[in-house]
PDB file of C-alpha atoms in Angstrom:
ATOM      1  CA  UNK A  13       0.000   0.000   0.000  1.00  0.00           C
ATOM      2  CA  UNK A  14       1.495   3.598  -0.942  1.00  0.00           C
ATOM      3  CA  UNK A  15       2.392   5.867   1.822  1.00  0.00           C
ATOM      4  CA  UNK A  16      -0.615   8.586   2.910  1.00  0.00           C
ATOM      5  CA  UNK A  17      -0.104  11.699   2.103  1.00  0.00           C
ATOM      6  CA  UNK A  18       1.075  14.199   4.170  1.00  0.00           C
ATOM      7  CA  UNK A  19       0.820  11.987   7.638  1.00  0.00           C
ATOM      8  CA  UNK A  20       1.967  15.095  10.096  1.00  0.00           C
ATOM      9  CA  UNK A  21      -0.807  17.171   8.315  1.00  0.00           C
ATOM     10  CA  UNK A  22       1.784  19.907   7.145  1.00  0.00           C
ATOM     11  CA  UNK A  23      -0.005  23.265   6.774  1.00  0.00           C
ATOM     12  CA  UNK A  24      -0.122  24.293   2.923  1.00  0.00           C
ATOM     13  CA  UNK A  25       2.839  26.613   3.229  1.00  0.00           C
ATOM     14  CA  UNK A  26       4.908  24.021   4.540  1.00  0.00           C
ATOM     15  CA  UNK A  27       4.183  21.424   2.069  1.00  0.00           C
ATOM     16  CA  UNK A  28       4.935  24.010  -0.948  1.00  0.00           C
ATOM     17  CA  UNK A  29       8.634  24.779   0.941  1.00  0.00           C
ATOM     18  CA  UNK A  30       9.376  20.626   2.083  1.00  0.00           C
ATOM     19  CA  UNK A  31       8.448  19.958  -1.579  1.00  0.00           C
ATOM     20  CA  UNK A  32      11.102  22.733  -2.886  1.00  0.00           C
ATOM     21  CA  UNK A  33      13.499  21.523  -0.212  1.00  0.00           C
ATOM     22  CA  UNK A  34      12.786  17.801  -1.754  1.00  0.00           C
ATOM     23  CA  UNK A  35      13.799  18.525  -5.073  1.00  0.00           C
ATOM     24  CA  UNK A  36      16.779  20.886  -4.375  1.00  0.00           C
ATOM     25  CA  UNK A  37      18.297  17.536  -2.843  1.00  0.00           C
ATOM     26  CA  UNK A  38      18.036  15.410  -5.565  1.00  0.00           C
ATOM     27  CA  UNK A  39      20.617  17.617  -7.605  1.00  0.00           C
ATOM     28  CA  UNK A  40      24.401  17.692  -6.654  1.00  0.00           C
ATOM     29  CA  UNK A  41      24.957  21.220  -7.195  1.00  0.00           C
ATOM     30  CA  UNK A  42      22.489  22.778  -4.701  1.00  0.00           C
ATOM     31  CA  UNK A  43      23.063  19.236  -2.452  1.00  0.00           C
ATOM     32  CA  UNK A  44      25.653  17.242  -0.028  1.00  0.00           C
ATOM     33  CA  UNK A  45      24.400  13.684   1.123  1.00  0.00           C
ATOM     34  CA  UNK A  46      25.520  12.866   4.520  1.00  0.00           C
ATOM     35  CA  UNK A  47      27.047   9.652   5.939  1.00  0.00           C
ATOM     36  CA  UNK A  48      23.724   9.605   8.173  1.00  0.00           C
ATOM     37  CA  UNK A  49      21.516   9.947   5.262  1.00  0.00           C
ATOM     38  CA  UNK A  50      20.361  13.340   5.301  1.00  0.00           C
ATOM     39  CA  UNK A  51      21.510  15.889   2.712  1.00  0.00           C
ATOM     40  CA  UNK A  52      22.525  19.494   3.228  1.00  0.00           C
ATOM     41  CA  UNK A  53      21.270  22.164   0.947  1.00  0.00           C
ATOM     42  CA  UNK A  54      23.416  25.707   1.315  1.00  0.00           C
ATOM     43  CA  UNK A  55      22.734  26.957  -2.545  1.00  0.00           C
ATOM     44  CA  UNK A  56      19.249  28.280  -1.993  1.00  0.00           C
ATOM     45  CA  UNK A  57      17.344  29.920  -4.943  1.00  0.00           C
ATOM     46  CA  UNK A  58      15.937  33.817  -4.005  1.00  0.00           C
ATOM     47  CA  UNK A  59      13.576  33.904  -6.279  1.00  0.00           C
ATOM     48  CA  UNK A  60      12.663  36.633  -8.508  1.00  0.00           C
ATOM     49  CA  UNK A  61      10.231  37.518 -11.245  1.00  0.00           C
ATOM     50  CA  UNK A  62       7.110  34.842 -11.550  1.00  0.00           C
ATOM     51  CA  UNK A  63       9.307  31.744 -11.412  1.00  0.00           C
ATOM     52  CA  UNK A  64      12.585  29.997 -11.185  1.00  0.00           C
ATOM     53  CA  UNK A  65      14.189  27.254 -12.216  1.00  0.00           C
ATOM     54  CA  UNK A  66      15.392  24.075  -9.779  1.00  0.00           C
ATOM     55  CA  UNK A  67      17.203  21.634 -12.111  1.00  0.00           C
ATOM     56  CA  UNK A  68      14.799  20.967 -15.376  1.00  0.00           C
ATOM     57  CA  UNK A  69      11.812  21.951 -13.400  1.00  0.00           C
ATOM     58  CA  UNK A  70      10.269  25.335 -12.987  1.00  0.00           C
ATOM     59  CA  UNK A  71       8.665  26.458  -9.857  1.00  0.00           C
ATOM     60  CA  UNK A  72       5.828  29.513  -9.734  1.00  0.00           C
ATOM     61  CA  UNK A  73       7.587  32.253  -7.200  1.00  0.00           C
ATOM     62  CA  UNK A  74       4.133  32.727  -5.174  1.00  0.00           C
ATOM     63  CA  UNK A  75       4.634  28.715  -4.288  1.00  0.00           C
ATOM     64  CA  UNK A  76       8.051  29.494  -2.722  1.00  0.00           C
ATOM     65  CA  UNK A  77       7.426  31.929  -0.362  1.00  0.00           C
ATOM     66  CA  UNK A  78       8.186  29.628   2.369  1.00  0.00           C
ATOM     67  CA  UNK A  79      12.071  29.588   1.522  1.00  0.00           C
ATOM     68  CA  UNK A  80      12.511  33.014   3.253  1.00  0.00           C
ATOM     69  CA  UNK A  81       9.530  32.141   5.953  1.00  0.00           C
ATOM     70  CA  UNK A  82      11.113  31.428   9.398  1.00  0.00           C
ATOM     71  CA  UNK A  83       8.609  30.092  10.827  1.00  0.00           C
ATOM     72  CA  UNK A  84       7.913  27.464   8.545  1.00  0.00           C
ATOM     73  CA  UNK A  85      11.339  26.286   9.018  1.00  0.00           C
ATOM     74  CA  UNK A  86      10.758  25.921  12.553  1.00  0.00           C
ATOM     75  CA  UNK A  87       7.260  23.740  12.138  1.00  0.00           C
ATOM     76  CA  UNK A  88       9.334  21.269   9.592  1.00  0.00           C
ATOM     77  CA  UNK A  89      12.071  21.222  12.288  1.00  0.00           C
ATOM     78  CA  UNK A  90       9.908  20.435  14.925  1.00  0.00           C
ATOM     79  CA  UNK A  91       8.302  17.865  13.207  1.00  0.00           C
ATOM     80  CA  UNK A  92      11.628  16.037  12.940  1.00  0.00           C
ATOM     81  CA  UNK A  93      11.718  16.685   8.936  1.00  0.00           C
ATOM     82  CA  UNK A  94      14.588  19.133   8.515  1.00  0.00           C
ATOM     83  CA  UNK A  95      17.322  21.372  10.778  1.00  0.00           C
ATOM     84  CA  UNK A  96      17.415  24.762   9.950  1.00  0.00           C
ATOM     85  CA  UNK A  97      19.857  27.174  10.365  1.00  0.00           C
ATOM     86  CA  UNK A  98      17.306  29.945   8.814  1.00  0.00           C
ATOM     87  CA  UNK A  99      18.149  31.594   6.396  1.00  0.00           C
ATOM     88  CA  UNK A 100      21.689  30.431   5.314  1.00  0.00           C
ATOM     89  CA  UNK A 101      21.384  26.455   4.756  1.00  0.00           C
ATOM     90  CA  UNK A 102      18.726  23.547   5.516  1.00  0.00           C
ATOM     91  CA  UNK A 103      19.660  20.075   6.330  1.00  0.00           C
ATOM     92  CA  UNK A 104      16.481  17.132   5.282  1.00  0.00           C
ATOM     93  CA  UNK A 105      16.334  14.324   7.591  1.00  0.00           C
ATOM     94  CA  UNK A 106      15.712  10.960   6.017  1.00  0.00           C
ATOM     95  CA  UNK A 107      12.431  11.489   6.817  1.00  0.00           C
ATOM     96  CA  UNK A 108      11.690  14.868   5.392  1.00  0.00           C
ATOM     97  CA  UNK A 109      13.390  12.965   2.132  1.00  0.00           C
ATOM     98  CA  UNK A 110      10.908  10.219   1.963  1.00  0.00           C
ATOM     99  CA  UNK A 111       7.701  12.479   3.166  1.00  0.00           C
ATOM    100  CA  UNK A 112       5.039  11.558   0.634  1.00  0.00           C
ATOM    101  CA  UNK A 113       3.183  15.539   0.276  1.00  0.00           C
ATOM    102  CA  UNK A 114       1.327  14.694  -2.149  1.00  0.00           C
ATOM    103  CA  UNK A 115       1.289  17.855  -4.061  1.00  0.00           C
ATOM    104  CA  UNK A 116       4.665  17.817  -6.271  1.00  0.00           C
ATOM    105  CA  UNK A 117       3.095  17.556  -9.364  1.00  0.00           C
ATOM    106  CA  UNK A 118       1.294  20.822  -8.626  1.00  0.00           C
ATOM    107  CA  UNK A 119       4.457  22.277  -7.176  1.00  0.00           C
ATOM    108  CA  UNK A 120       7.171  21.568  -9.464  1.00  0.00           C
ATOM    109  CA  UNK A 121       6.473  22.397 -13.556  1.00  0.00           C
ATOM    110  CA  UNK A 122       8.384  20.679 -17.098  1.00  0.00           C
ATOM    111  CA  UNK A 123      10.542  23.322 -18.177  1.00  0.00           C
ATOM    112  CA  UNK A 124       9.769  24.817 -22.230  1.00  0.00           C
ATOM    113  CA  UNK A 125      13.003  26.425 -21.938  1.00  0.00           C
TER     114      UNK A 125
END
């Protein structure tokens, strides 16, 4: 059986940023893996203009307004899915890796360019 969706019922802001944090892991230039399994991200994107681009995906600015939101970083810390150290650099747990949101597809766009 696939895992539920959002188990820790993660507010829609907080989805939107784990989902962003997600996806900056899965590339090695914004991303350091860990012995322990959890992967450091220090290249965060500012974004600017309507969207930006993570990897070959584009993501609508108004869905990352959580990436400069403090205290979203503090409700995925305290739900054991990342460690912040707002607003410089993010570290995803194994679990905030394998969190099933539910709402990538709507996050994260094909690029056309």
């Amino acid at each position: 059986m696939p895992p539920r969706a959002n188990p820790l019922k993660l507010n829609a802001l907080q989805l939107k940023t784990l989902v962003l944090f997600q996806e900056l892991a899965r590339h090695p230039e914004t991303s350091t893996r860990t012995e322990s399994g959890e992967v450091f991200l220090s290249a965060l994107p500012h974004p600017h203009g309507n969207h930006f681009h993570v990897g070959r995906k584009v993501v609508m600015s108004k869905d990352a307004s959580g990436l400069a939101n403090g205290a979203v970083w503090v409700a995925l810390e305290r739900k054991g899915l990342i460690r912040a150290s707002f607003p410089m650099a993010v570290t995803l747990t194994p679990a905030g890796l394998d969190y099933e949101t539910g709402i990538t597809d709507e996050i994260l766009h094909g690029s056309d360019h």
